[in-house]
Coordinates of C-alpha atoms and ligand atoms in Angstrom, one line a residue:
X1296 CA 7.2 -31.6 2.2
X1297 CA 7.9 -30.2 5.6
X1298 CA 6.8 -26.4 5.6
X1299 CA 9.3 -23.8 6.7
X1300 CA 8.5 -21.6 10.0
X1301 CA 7.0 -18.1 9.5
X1302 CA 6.4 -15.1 11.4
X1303 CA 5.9 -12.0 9.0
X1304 CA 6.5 -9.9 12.0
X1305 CA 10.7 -11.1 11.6
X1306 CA 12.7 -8.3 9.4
X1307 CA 14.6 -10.9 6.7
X1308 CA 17.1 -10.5 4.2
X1309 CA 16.0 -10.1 0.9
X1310 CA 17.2 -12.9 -0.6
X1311 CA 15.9 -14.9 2.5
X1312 CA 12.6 -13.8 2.1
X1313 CA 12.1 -14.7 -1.6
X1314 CA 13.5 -18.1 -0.6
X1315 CA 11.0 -18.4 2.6
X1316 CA 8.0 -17.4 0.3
X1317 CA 9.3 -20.1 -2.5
X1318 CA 9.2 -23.1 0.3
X1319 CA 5.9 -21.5 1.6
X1320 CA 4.5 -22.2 -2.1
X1321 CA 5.9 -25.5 -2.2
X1322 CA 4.6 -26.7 1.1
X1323 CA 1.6 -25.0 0.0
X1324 CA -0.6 -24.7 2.8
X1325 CA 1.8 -23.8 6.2
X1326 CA 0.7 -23.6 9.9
X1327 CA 2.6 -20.5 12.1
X1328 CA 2.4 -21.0 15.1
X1329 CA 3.1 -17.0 15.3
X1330 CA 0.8 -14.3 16.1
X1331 CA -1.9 -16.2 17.7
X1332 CA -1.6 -18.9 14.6
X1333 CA -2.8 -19.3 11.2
X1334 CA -2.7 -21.1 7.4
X1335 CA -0.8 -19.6 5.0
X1336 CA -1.9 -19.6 0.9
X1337 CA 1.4 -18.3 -0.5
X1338 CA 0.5 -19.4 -4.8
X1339 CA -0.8 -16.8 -7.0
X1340 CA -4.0 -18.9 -7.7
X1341 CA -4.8 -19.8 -4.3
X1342 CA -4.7 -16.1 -2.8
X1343 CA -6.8 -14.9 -5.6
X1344 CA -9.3 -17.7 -4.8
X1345 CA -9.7 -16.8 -1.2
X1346 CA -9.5 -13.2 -2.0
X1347 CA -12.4 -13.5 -4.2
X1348 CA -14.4 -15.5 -1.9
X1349 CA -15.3 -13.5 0.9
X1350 CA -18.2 -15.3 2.2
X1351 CA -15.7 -18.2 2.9
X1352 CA -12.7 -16.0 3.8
X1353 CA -14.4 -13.2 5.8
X1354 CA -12.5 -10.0 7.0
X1355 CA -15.5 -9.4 9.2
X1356 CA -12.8 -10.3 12.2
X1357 CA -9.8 -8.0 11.4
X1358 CA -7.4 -8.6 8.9
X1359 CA -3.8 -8.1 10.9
X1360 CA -2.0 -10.5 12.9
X1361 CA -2.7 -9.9 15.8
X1362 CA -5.1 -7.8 16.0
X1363 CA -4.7 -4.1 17.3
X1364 CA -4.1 -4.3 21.4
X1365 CA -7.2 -1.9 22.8
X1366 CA -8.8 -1.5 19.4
X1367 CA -12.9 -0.9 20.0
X1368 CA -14.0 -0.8 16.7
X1369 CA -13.1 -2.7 12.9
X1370 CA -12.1 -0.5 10.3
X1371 CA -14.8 0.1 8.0
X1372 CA -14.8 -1.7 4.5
X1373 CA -11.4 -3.3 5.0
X1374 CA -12.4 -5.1 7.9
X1375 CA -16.0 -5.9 7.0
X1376 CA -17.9 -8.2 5.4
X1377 CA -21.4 -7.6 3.2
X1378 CA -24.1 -5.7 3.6
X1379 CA -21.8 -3.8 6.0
X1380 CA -19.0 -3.5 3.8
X1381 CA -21.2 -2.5 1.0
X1382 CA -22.4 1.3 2.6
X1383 CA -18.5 2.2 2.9
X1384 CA -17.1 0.7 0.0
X1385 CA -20.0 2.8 -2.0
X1386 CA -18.5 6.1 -0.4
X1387 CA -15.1 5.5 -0.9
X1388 CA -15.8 4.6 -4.5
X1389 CA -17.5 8.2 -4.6
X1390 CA -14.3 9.6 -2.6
X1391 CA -12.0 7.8 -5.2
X1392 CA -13.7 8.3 -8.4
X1393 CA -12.0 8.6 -11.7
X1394 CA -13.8 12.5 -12.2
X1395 CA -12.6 13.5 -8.8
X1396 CA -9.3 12.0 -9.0
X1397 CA -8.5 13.5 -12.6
X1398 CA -9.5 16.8 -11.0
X1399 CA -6.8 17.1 -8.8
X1400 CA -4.7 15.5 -11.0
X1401 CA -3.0 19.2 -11.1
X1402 CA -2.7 19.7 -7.8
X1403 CA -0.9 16.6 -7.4
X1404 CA 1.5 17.5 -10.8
X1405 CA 2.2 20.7 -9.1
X1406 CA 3.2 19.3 -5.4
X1407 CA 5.0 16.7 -6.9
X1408 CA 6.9 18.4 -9.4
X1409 CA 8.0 21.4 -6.0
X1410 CA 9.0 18.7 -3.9
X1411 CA 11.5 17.0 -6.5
X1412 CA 12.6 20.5 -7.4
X1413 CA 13.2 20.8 -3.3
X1414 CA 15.0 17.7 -3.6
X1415 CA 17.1 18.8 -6.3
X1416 CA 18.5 21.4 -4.2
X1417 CA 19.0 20.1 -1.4
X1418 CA 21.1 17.4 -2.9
X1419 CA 23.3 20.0 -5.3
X1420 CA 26.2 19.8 -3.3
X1421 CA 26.3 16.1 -3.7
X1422 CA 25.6 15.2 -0.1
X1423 CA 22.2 13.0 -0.3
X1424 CA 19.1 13.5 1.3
X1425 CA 15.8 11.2 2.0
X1426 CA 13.6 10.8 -0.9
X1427 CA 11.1 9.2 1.3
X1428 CA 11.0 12.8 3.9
X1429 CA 11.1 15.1 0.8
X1430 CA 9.1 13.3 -1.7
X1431 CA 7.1 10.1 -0.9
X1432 CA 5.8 11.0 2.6
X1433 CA 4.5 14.4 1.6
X1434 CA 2.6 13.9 -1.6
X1435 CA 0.3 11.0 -1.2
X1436 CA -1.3 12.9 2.1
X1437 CA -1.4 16.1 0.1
X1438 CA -3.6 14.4 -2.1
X1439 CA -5.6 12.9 0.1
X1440 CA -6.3 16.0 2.0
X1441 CA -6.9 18.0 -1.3
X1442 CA -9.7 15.0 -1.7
X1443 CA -11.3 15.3 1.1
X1444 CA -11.5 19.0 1.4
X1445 CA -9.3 19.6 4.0
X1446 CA -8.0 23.4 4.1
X1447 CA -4.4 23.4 3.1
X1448 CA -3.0 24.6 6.7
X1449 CA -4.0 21.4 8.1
X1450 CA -2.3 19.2 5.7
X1451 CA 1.3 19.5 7.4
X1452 CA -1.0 18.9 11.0
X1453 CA -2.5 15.6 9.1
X1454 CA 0.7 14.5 7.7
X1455 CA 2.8 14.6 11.5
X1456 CA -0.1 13.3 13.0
X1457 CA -0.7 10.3 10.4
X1458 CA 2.8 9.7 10.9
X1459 CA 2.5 9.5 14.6
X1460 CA -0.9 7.6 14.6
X1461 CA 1.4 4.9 12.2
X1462 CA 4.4 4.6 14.9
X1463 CA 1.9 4.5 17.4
X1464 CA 0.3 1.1 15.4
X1465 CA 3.6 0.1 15.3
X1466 CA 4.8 0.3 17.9
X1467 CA 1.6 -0.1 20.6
X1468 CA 3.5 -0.9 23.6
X1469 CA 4.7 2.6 23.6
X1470 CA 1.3 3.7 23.4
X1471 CA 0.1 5.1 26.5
X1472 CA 4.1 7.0 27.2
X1473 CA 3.5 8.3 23.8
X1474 CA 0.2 9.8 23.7
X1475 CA 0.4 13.2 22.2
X1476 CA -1.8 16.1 22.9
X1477 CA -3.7 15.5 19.8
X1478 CA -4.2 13.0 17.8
X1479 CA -5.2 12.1 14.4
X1480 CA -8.7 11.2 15.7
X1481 CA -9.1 14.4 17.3
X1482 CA -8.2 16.1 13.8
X1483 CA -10.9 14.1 11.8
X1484 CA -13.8 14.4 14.9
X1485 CA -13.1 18.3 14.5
X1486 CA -13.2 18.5 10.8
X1487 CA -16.0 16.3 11.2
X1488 CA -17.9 18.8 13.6
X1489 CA -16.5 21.6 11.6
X1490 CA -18.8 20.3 8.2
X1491 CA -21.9 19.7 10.7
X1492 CA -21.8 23.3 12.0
X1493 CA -20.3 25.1 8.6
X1494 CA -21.7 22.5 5.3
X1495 CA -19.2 23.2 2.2
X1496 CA -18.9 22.0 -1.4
X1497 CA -16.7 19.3 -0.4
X1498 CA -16.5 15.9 0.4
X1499 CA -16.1 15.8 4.1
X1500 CA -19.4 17.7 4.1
X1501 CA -20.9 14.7 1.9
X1502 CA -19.4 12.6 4.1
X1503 CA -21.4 14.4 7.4
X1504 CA -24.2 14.2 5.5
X1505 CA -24.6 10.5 5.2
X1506 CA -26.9 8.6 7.4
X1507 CA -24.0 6.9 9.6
X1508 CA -23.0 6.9 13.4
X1509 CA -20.4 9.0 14.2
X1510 CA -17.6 6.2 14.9
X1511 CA -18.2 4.9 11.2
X1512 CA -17.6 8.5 9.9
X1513 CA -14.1 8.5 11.5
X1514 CA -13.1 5.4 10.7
X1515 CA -14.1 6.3 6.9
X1516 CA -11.4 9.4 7.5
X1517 CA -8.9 7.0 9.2
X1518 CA -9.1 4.4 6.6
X1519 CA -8.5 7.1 4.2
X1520 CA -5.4 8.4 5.2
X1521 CA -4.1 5.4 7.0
X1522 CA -4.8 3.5 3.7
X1523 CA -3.9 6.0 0.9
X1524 CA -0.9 7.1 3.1
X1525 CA 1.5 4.6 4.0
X1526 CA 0.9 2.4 1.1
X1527 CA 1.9 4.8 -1.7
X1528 CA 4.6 6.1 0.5
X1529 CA 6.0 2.6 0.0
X1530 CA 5.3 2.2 -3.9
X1531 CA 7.1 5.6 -4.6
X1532 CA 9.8 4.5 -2.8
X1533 CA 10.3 1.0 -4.2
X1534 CA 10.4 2.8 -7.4
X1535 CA 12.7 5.2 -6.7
X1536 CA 15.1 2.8 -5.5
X1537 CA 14.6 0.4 -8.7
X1538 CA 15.5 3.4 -10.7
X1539 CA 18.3 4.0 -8.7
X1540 CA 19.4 0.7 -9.2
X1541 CA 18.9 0.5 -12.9
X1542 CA 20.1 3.7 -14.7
X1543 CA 19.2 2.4 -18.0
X1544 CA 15.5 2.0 -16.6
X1545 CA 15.7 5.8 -16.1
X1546 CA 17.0 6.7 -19.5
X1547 CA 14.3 4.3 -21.0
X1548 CA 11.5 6.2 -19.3
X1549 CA 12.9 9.5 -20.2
X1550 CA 12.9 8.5 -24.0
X1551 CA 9.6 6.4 -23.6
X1552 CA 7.2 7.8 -21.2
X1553 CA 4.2 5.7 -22.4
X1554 CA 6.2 2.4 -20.5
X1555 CA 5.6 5.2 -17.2
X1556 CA 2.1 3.1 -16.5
X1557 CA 4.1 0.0 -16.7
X1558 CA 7.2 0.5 -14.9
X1559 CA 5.0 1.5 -11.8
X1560 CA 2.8 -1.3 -12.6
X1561 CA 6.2 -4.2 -12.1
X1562 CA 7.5 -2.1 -9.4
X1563 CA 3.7 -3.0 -7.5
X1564 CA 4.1 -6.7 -9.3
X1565 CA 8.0 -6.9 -7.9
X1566 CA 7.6 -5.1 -4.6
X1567 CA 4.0 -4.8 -3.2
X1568 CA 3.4 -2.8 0.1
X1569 CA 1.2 -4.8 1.2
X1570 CA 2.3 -8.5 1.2
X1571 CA -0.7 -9.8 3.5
X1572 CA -3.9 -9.7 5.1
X1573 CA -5.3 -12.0 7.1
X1574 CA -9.2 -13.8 6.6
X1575 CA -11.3 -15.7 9.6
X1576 CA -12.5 -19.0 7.6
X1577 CA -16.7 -19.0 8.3
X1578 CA -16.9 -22.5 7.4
X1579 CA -14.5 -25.8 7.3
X1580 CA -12.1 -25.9 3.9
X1581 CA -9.7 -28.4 2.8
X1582 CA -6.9 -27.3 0.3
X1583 CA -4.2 -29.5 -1.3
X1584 CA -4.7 -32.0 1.7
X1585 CA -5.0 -30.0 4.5
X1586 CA -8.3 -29.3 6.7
X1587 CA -8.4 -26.3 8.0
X1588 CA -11.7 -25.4 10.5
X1589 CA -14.5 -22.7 10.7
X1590 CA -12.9 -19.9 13.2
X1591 CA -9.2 -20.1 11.9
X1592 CA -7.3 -17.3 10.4
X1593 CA -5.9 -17.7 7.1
X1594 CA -3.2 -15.5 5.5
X1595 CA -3.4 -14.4 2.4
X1596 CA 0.6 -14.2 1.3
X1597 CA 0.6 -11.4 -1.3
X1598 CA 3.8 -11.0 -1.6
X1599 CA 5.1 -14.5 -2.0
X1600 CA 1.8 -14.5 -5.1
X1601 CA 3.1 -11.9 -6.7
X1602 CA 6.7 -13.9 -7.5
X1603 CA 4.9 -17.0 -8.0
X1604 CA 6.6 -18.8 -11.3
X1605 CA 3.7 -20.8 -12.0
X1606 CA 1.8 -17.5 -12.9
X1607 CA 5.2 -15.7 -14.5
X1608 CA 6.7 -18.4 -15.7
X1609 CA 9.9 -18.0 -18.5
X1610 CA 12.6 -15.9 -18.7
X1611 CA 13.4 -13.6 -16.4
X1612 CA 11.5 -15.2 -13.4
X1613 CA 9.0 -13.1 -11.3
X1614 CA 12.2 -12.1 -9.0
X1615 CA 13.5 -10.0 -11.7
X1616 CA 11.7 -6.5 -11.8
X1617 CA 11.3 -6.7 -16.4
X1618 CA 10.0 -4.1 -18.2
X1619 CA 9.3 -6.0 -21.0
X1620 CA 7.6 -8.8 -18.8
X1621 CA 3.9 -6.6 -20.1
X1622 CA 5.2 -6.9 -23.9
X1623 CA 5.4 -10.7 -24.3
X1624 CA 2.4 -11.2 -21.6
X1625 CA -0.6 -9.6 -22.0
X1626 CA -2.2 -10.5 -18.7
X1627 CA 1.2 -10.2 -16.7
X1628 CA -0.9 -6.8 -14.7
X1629 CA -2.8 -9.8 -13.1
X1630 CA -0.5 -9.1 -10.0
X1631 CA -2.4 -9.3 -6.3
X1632 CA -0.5 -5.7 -5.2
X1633 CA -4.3 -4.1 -5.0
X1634 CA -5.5 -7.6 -3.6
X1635 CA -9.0 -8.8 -5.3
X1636 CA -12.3 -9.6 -5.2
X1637 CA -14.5 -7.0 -3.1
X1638 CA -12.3 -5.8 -1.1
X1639 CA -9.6 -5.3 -4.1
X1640 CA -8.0 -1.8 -3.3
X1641 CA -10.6 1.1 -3.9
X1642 CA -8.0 3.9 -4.2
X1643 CA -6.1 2.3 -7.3
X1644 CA -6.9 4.7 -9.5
X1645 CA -5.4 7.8 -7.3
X1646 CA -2.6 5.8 -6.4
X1647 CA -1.7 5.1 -10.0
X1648 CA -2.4 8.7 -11.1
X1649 CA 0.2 9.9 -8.2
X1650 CA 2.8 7.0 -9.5
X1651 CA 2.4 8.1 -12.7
X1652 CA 2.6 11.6 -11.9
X1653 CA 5.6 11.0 -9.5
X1654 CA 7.7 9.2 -11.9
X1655 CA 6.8 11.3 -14.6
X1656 CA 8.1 14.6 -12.9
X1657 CA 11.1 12.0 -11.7
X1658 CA 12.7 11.4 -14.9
X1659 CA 13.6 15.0 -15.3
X1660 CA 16.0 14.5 -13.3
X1661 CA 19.3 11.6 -12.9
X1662 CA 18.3 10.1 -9.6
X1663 CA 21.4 8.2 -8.1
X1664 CA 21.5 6.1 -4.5
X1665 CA 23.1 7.9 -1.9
X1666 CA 24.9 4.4 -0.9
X1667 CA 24.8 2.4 -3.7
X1668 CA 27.1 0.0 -1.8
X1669 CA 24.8 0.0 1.1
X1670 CA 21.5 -2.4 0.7
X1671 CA 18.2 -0.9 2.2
X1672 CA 16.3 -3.2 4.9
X1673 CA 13.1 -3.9 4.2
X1674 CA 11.2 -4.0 7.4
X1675 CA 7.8 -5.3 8.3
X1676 CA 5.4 -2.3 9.7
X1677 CA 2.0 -2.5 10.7
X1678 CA 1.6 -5.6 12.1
X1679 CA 3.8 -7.5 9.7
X1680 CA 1.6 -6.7 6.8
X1681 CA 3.4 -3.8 4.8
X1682 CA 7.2 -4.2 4.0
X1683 CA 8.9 -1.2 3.7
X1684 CA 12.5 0.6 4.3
X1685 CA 12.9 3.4 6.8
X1686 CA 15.1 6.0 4.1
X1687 CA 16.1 6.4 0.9
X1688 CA 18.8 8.9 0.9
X1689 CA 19.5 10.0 -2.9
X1690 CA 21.1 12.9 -5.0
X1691 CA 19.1 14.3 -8.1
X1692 CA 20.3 16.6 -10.5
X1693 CA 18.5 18.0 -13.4
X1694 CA 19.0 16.1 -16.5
X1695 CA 20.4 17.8 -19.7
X1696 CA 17.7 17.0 -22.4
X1697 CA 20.1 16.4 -24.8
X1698 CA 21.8 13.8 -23.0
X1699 CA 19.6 10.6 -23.7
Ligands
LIG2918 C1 0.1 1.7 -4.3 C2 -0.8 2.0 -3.3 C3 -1.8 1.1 -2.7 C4 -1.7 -0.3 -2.5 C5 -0.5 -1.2 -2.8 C6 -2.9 -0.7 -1.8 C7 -3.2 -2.0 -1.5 C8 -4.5 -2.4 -1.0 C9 -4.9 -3.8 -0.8 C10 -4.0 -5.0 -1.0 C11 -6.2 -3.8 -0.4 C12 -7.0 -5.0 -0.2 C13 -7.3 -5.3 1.2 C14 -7.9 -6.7 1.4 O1 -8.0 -7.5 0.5 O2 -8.2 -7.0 2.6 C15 -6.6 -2.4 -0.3 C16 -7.8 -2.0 0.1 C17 -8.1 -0.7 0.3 N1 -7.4 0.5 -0.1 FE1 -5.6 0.4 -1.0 N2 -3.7 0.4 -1.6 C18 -3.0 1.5 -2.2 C19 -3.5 2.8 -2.2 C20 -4.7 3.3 -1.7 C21 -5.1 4.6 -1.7 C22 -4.4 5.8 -2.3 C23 -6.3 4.7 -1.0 C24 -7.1 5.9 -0.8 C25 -7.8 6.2 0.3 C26 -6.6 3.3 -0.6 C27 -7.7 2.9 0.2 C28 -8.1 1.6 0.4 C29 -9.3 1.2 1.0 C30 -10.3 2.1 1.6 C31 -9.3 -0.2 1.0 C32 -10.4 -1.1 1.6 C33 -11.3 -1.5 0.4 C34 -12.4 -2.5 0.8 O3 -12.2 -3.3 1.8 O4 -13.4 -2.6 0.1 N3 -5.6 2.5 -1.0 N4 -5.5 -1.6 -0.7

């Protein structure tokens, strides 16, 4: 089988890149040539394997495609291997826990719930606006900041600057022309000085008080917001646009909130942010024929695993978002969106809590696409590994509770 060419840096049509990731799986184990080069694994059970064997597939040496030009230092747990990987993983767990989640679980309610209100109006006369501006940009950041124990008039400061710290990955080149006054490092090393000099009850005063050097501190605070930002940004999107596209799915969730859990759960399965990361192989592997050596990067095709039909098989395939996919198949959660192994995503739990939350505030109101007729372009960002689209203009209008 001659394997197609792939650069995950190339913006493709939909249909095109479902069709791309379906020859990937059928090849199964490509070479591009791309990006420095690298395997591919595109199947479901072949990313799960590597994902889950870290000691083979190592993230020890970055896991994006090319690396970041200038970069001095690997981001902390996501781009470490054990025992390293162990220390931050343990904090973030403590960061993410299910107690201190569920305690701002309000917060996020409230926030959410304002900014779909905010929405509401600004759409009344019928002229759309940008869910992603109003709604998905703001609240996952919010969160975070409420997390870490950020005061509150920093959290628009955090949000502009995250923003411009993700362009700025983006878009490196532009780097030095670019370079603001402050930056989202500067931000986090004062906050960071702040707990030294002033300890709180919060987190970013637990975090001080660790015994770590000051570079892994701030890459702990990066990898927070970086991580927790953009990635949710892109799940409450996707699923804003699925429910724009499916009006029944809307009226279902309104009369059924207990399928909320799920619907989010197929939008990750259908669409996930993240559709790869790269590994450095420690040792020589052969898969399905093919030997590839110690020292070569491997990608871990998310994405294409999560629309494999050897693990969905039946009716609809795995390119059909299905709310009822859950009902007939226990297991069918067993998506890669969060990856796996040790490395699987630590912030889960708040990022289903804000879904949740999100969609559950959502469905109080009829969300339409501003263009229905126009299709959204889903765009590599961060170095190829997230897909996402730039705006998501939509109208909402309160629902009339009788209606369904
Ligand atoms: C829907 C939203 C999210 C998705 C789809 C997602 C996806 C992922 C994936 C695929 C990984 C695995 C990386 C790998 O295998 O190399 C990961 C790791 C990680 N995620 Fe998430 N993530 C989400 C939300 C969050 C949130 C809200 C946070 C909060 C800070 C977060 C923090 C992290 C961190 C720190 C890691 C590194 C864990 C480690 O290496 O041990 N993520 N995420």
């Amino acid at each position: 089988m001659d394997c197609p060419h792939f650069d995950h840096h190339q913006t493709l049509g939909d249909a095109e890149r479902y069709e791309r990731y379906a020859e990937l799986r059928a090849c199964p184990v490509a070479r591009s040539e791309a990006s420095g080069g690298f395997w591919i694994l595109s199947r479901h059970d072949d990313v799960l394997a590597a994902a889950e064997d870290w000691r083979t597939y190592s993230s020890a040496d970055g896991v994006l495609a090319p690396p970041p030009a200038g970069r001095r230092a690997r981001q902390v747990a996501l781009e470490q291997d054990p025992p390293e990987h162990t220390v931050y993983r343990k904090l973030y767990a403590e960061l993410l826990s299910r107690p201190r989640v569920r305690a701002i679980e309000g917060d996020i309610r409230a926030n959410a719930a304002a900014r779909l209100a905010a929405l509401a109006e600004a759409t009344a006369g019928g002229e759309p606006a940008d869910f992603i501006a109003h709604v998905a940009a703001p609240v996952p950041i919010e969160a975070l900041a409420i997390l870490l124990g950020f005061d509150p008039d920093i959290t628009a400061q955090l949000r502009d600057l995250t923003v411009a710290e993700l362009a700025r990955i983006h878009r490196p080149a532009d780097e030095a022309a670019a370079r603001p006054e402050l930056t989202l490092m500067d931000l986090l090393r004062a906050q960071i000085d702040d707990r030294r000099d002033h300890p709180r009850d919060d987190f970013a005063t637990l975090l001080v008080q660790q015994d770590l050097p000051p570079i892994g501190m701030l890459s702990f605070l990066v990898g927070a917001v970086i991580a927790g930002h953009e990635t949710t940004l892109i799940a409450a999107t996707n699923l804003a646009y699925q429910m724009g596209l499916d009006p029944a799915l809307q009226s279902r969730l309104r009369a059924e909130p207990h399928l909320i859990p799920r619907a989010v759960d197929e939008s990750l399965r259908h669409r996930p942010p993240v559709q790869n990361f790269v590994r450095t192989l420690t040792r020589d592997v052969e898969h399905h024929g093919v030997t590839m050596r110690a020292g070569d990067k491997v990608m871990l095709l998310f994405g294409s695993a999560n629309r494999d039909p050897e693990r969905w098989p039946g009716d609809p395939g795995p390119s059909h978002y299905d709310l009822d996919r859950h009902a007939s198949d226990r297991d069918a959660g067993r998506h890669l969106a969060y990856g796996a192994g040790i490395h699987r995503c630590v912030g889960a739990f708040l990022a289903e809590v804000e879904l949740h939350v999100l969609v559950e505030e959502l469905v109080a109101y009829d969300l339409r696409l501003g263009h229905p007729d126009r299709e959204p372009v889903f765009t590599p960002t961060t170095f190829g590994a997230f897909l996402t689209i730039d705006e998501l203009p939509v109208i909402l209008t309160p629902t009339d509770p009788e209606q369904d």
